[in-house]
Coordinates of C-alpha atoms in Angstrom, one line a residue:
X1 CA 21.7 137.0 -4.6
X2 CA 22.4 140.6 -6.1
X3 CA 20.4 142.3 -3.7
X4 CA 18.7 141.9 0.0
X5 CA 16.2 144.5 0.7
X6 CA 15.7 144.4 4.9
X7 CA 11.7 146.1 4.6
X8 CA 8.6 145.6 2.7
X9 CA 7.3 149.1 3.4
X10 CA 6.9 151.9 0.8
X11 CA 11.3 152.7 0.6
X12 CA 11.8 148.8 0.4
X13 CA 9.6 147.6 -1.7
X14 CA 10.1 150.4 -4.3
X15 CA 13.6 149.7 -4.3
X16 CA 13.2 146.0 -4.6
X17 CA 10.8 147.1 -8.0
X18 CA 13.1 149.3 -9.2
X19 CA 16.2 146.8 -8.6
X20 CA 14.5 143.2 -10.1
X21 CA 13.3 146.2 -12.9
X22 CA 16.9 146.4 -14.0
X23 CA 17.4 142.8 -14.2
X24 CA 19.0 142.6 -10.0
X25 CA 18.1 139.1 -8.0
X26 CA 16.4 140.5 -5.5
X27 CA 14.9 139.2 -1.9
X28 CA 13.0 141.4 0.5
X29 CA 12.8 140.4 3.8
X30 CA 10.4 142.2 6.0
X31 CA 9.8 141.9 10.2
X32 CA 6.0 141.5 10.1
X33 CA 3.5 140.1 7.8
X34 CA 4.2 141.5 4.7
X35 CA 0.7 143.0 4.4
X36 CA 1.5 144.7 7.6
X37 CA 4.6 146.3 6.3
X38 CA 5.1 149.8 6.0
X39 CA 2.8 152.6 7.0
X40 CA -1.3 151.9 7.4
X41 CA -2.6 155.5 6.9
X42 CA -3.0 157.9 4.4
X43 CA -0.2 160.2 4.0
X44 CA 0.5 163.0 1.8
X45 CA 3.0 162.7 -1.4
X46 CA 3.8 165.2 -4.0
X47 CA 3.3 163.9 -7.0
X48 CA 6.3 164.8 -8.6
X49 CA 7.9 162.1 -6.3
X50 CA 6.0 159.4 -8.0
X51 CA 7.2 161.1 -11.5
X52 CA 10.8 161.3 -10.3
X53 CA 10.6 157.7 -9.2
X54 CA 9.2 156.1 -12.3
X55 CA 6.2 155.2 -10.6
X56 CA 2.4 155.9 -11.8
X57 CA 0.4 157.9 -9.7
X58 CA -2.0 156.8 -7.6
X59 CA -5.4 156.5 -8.8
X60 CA -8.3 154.2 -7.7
X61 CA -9.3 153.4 -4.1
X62 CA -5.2 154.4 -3.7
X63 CA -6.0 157.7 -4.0
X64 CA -7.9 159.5 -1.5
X65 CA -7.7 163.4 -2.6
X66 CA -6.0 165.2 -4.8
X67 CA -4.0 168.5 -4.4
X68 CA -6.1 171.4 -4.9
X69 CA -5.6 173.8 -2.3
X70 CA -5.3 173.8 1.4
X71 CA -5.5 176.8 4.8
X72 CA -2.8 177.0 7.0
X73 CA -4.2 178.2 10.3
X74 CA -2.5 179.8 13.3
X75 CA -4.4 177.9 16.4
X76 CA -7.7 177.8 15.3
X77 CA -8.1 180.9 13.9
X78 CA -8.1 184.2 12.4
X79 CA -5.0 184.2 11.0
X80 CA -4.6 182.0 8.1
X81 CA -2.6 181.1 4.4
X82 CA -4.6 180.0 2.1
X83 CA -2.1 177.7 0.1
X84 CA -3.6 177.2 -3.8
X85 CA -2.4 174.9 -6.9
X86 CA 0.5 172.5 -4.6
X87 CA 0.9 168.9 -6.0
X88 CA 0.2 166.7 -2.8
X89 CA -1.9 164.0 -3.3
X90 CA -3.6 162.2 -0.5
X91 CA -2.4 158.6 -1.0
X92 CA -3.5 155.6 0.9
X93 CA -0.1 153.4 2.5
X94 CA -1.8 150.8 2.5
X95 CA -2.4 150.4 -1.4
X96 CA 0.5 152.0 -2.2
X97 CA 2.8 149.6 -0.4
X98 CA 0.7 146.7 -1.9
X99 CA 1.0 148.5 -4.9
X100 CA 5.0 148.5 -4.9
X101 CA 5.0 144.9 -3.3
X102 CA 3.0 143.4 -6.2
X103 CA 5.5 145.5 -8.7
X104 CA 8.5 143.8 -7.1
X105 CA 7.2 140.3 -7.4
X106 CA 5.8 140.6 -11.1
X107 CA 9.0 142.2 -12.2
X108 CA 10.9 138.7 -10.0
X109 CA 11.8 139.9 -6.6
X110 CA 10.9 137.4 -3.6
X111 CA 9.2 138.7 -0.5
X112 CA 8.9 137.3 2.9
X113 CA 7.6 138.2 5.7
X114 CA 8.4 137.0 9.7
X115 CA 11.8 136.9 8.7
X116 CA 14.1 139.7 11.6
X117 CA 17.5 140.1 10.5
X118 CA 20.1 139.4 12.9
X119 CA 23.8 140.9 11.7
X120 CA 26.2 141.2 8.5
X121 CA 29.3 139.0 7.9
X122 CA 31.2 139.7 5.2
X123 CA 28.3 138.8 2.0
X124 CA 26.8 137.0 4.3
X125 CA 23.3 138.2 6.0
X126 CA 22.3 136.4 9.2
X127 CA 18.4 135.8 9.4
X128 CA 15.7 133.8 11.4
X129 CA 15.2 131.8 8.3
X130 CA 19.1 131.3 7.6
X131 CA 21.9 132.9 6.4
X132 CA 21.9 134.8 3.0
X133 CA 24.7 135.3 1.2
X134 CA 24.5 138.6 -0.9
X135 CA 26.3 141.2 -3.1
X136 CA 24.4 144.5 -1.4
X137 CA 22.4 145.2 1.4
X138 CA 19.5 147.4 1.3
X139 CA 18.6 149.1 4.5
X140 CA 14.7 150.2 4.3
X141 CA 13.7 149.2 8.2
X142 CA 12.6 152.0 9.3
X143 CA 13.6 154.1 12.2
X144 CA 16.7 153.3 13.8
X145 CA 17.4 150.7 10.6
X146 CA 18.7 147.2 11.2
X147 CA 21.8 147.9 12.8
X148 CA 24.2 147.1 10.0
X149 CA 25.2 151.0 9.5
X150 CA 24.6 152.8 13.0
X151 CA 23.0 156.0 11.8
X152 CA 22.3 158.6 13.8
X153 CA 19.3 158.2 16.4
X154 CA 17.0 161.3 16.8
X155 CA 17.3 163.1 19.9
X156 CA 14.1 163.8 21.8
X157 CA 12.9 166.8 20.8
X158 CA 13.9 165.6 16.9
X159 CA 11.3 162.6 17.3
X160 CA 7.9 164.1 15.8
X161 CA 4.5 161.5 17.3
X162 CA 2.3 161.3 14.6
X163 CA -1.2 160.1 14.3
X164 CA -3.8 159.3 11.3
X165 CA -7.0 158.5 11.0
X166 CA -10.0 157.8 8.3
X167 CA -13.1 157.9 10.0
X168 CA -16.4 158.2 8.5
X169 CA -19.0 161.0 8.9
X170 CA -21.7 160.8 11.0
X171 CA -23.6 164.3 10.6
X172 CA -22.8 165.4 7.0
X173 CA -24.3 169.1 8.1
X174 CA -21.9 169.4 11.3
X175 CA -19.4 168.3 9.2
X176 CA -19.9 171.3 6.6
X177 CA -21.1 173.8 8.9
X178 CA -17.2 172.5 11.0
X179 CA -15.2 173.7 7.3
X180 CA -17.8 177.0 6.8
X181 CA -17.2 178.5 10.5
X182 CA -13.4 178.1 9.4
X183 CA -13.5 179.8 5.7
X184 CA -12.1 176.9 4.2
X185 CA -14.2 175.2 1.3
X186 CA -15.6 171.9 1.9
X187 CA -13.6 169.2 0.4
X188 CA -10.2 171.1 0.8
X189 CA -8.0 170.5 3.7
X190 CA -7.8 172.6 6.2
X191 CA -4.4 172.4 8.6
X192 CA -4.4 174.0 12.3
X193 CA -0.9 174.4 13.1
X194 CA 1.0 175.2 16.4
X195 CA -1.8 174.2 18.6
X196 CA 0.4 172.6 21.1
X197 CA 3.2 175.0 19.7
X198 CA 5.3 175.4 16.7
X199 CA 5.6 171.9 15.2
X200 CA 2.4 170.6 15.9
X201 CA -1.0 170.3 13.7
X202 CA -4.1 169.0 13.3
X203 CA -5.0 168.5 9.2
X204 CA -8.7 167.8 8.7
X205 CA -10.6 166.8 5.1
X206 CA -13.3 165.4 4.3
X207 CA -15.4 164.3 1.1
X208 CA -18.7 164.1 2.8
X209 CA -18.6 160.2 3.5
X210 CA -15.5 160.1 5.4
X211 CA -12.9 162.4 7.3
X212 CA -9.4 162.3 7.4
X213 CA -7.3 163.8 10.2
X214 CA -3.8 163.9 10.7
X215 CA -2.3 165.0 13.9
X216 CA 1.6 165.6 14.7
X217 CA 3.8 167.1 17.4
X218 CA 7.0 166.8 19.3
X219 CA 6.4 165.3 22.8
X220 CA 9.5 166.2 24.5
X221 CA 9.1 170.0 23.7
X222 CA 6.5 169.4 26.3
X223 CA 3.3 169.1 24.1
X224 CA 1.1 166.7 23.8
X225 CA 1.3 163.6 21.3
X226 CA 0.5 163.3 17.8
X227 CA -1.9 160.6 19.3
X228 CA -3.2 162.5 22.3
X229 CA -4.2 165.9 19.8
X230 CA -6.1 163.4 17.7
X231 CA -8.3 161.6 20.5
X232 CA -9.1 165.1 22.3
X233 CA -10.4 166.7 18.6
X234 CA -12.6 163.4 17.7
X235 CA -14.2 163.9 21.1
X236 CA -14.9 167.9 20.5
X237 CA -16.1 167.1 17.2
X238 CA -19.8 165.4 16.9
X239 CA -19.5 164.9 13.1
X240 CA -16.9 162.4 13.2
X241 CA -17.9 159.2 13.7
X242 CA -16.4 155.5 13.8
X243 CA -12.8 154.4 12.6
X244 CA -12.1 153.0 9.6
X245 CA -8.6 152.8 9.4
X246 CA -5.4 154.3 10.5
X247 CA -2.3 154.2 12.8
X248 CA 0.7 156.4 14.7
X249 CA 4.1 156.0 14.7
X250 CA 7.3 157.9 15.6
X251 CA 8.5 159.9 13.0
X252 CA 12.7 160.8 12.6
X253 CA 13.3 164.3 12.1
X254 CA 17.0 166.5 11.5
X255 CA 19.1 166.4 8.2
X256 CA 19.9 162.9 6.2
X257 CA 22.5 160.8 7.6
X258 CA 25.8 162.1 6.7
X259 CA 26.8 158.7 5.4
X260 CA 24.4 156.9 3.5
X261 CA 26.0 154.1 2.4
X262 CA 29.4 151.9 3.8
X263 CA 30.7 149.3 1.8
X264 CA 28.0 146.5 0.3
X265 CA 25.3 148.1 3.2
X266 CA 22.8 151.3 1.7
X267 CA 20.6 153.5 4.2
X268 CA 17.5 154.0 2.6
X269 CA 13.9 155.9 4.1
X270 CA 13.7 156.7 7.5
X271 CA 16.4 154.8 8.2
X272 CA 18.9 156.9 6.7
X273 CA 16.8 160.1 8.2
X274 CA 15.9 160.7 4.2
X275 CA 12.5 162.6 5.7
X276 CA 11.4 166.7 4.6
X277 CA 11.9 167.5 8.1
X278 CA 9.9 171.0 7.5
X279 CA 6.5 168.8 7.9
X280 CA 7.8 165.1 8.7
X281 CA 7.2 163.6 5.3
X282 CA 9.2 161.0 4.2
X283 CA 7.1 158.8 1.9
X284 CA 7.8 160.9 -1.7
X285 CA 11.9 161.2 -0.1
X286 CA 11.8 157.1 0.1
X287 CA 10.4 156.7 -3.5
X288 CA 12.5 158.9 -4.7
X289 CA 16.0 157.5 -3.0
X290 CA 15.2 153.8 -3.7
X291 CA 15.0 154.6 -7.6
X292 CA 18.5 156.8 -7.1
X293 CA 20.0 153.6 -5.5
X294 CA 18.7 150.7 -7.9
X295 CA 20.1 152.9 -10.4
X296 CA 23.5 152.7 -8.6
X297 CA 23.4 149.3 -7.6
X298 CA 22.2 148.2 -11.5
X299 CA 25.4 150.2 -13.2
X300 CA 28.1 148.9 -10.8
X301 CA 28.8 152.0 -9.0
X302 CA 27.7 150.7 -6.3
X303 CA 26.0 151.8 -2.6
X304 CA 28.7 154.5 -1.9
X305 CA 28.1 156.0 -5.2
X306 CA 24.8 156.3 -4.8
X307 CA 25.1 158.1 -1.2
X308 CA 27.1 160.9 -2.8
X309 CA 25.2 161.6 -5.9
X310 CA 21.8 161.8 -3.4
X311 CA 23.5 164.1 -1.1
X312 CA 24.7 166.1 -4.0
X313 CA 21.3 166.6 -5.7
X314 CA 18.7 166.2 -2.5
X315 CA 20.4 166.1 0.9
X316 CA 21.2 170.2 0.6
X317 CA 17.1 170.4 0.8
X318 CA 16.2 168.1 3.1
X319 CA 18.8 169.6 5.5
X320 CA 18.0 173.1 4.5
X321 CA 13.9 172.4 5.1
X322 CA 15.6 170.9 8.4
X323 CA 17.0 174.7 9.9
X324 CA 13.6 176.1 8.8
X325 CA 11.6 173.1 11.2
X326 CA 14.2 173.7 13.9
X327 CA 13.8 177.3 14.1
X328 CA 9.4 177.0 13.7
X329 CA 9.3 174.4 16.4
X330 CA 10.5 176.7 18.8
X331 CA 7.8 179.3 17.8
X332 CA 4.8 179.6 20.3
X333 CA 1.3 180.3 18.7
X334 CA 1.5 184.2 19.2
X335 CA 4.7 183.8 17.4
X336 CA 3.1 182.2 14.5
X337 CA 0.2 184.6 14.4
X338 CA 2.7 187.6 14.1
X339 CA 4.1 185.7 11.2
X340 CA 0.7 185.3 9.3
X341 CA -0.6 189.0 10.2
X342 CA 2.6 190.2 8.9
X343 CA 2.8 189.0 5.8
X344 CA 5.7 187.3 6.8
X345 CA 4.3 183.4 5.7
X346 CA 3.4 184.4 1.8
X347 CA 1.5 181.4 0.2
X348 CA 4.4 180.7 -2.4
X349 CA 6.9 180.6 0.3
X350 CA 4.2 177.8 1.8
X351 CA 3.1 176.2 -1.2
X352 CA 7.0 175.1 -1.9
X353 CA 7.7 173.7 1.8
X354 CA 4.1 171.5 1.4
X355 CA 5.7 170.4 -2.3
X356 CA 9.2 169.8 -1.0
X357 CA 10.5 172.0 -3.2
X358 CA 13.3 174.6 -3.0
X359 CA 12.3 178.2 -1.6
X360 CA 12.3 180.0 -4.3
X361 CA 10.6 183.4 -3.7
X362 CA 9.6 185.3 -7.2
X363 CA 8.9 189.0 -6.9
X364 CA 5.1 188.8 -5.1
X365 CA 6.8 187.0 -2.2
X366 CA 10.0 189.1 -2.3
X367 CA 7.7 192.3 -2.1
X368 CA 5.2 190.5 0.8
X369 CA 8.4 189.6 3.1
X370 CA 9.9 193.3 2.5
X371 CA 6.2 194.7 3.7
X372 CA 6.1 191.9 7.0
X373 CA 9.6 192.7 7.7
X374 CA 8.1 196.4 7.6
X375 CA 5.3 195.3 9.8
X376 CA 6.8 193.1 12.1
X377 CA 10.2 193.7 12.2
X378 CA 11.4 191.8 15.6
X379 CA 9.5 188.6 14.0
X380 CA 11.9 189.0 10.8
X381 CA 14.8 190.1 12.7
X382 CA 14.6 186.2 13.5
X383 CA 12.9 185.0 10.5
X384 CA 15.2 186.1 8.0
X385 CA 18.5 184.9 8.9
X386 CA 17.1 181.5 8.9
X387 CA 16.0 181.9 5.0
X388 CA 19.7 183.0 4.2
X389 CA 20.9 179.8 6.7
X390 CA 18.8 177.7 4.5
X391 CA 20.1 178.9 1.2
X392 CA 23.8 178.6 2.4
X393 CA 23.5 175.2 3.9
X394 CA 21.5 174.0 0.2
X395 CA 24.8 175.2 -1.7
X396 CA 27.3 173.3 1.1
X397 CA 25.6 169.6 -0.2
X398 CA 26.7 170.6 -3.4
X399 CA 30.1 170.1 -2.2
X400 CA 29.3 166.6 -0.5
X401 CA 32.6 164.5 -0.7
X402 CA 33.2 161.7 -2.5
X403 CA 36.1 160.5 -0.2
X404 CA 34.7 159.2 2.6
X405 CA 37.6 160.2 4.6
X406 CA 36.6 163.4 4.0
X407 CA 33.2 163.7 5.4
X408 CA 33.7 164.1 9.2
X409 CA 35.0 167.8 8.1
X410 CA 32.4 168.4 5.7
X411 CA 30.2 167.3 8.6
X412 CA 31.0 169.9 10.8
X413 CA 30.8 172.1 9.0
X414 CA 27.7 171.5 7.5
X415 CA 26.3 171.5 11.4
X416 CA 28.1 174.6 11.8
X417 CA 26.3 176.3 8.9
X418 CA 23.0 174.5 9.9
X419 CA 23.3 176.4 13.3
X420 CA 23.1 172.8 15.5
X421 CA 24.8 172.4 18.6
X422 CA 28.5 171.3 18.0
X423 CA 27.5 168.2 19.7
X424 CA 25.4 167.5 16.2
X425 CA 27.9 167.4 14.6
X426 CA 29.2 163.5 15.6
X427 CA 26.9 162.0 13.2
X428 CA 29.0 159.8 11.0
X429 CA 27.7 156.7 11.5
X430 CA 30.0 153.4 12.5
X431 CA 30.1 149.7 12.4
X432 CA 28.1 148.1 15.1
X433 CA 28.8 144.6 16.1
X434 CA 27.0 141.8 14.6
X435 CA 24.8 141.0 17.3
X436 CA 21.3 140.2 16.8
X437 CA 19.4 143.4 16.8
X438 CA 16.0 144.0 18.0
X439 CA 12.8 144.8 16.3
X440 CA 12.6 148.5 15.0
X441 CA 9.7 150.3 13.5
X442 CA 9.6 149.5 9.7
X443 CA 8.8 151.5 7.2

């Protein structure tokens, strides 16, 4: 076998398409039943992901909204971005996963499900259903991964709980009147942020049938759950009625794994921490990566290859967005509302961390921050530096080495530049022993 892909989820199961699509033997093996894998909500993607990745966009029943334009509140309200023209699209895991599955088997990949994977000797995989003997391994389990590169594990307060769910509309007129009494137009999203302080949110749309909300915080800053800030809004809110569909799950947050790939074994998803920390997104980041890889795999450079050239072109964002989230989550509501009153959140400066692009302020958001600073200029005192963090900690993954030796320096000092505790900086992961491992969350 070419390669073994350990998760059917949205990371795995792209990369299993994208590998049998360049001619790879290919097996997936995934935890659960594979139409359990992966994520069961609806999740927001840039679409550019899906045009990076080779992939169609999703359309049909797949698609539940497209980007138009989206409010940013501080709390619930005044203060408020209004966020036109980004590219995420409101995509529904569920198809999507099935989408990527089906892919992988048309193009010759084999997918099972029920099958845990227990440790790597050598080429040779141990399973529940046997041992495989393989040229790579493709890591796509999820949090934690499978064990067979230790990557870092989130601390606490770098563990976002979030929580998603469809649920249809019960009192169309509530449900209208709930968007009107907030300025937002009905059928745009509207997002509550820093409710239970910097990092958390509530996102609401709705297309007059059914409602989508998607919660997220981080617990052990001493706020409630993703889950939690769900149930207590469905119970103030008469116009949402029953479930249809949705789930919650732990979410990795903090800059890519410093090693993504040792030997035959690639990290891939959330388990190589590949996840737009600024707003825990890691669906488009997946996509994305498992394209980069089958690419790598296919022309015989291999998985090491593959983790430079990733870091080198994406990991500089990722870890940039990264400083930006660590810096917001510490920001208390009042914080946030200074922020928004001073000018100090311009909507292109918003519009580029909801795309997952780079911040690249033009001359409107250059003159907006130099007014806010004006305004508010204890908030940018803070603000500020953090930009100029951001931009410096972009250019050091430029310099991401291709000697592995060399990384534990460039390490440091990328934590260094990233501001993190000098703890942080231990991240390289290391070989664990080939135990059986347990059951991890799976992408």
């Amino acid at each position: 076998m070419d390669v073994v892909v350990v998760g059917a989820g949205t990371a795995g199961a792209a990369a299993a398409a994208a590998c049998a699509e360049r001619g790879l033997g290919v097996r997936v093996l995934e935890r659960r039943p594979l139409e359990e894998a992966g994520a069961r909500w609806v999740n927001g993607v840039p679409g550019w992901c899906f045009d990076r990745a080779g992939l169609a966009r999703p359309v049909g029943d797949e698609l539940r909204g497209s980007g138009e334009a989206a409010t940013l509140v501080a709390g619930m309200g005044p203060h408020r971005v209004r966020i036109e023209g980004h590219d995420v699209l409101e995509v529904d895991m569920r198809a999507l996963t099935a989408r990527l599955q089906e892919l992988a088997r048309q193009r010759g990949a084999r997918l099972e499900g029920g099958v845990t994977v227990q440790g790597l000797d050598g080429d040779t995989l141990r399973t529940s259903a046997g041992p495989v003997r393989t040229r790579y391994v493709v890591d796509a389990s999820g949090l934690g991964g499978a064990g067979l590169i230790a990557a870092p594990r989130p601390a606490p307060d770098d563990l976002c709980t979030a929580a998603q769910e469809v649920r249809r509309v019960s009192d169309p007129a509530l449900a209208r009147d709930f968007f009107a009494r907030h300025g937002v137009p009905f059928g745009e999203a509207v997002v509550f942020s820093s409710l239970d302080g910097g990092f958390s949110i509530i996102n609401v749309r709705s297309d007059g049938e059914h409602v989508s909300i998607l919660t997220g915080s981080i617990p052990a800053l001493g706020h409630a759950s993703g889950r939690a800030i769900l149930d207590r809004f469905v119970a103030s809110a008469p116009w949402v009625g029953e479930r249809v569909f949705g789930g919650s799950r732990a979410i990795p947050l903090g800059r890519p794994a410093d090693i993504l790939a040792r030997g035959r074994v690639a990290l891939l998803g959330d388990a190589a921490l590949q996840v737009f920390s600024a707003h825990g997104s890691g669906i488009g980041a997946g996509l994305i990566a498992a394209a980069d890889l089958a690419r790598a795999l296919a022309d015989g450079s291999g998985p090491e290859a593959y983790g430079v050239r990733w870091m080198r072109e994406w990991g500089g964002l990722f870890a940039s967005y990264d400083v930006f989230r660590r810096y917001s989550q510490r920001r208390s509501l009042a914080d946030i509302e200074t922020l928004m009153r001073a000018g100090l959140m311009p909507p292109e400066l918003a519009r580029a961390a909801l795309d997952q692009q780079p911040v690249r302020p033009g001359p409107s958001a250059l003159a907006a921050l130099a007014r806010g600073s004006a305004r508010a200029p204890r908030a940018a005192a803070k603000m500020l530096p953090v930009v100029a963090r951001m931009q410096a900690v972009r250019a050091w993954y430029g310099r991401y080495p291709s000697d592995a030796a060399a990384v534990p320096r460039w390490s440091r000092r990328a934590a260094w530049l990233a501001g993190e505790n000098p703890g942080a900086a231990a991240r390289e992961p290391v070989a664990r022993p080939a135990d059986p491992v347990s059951p991890r969350p799976a992408r």
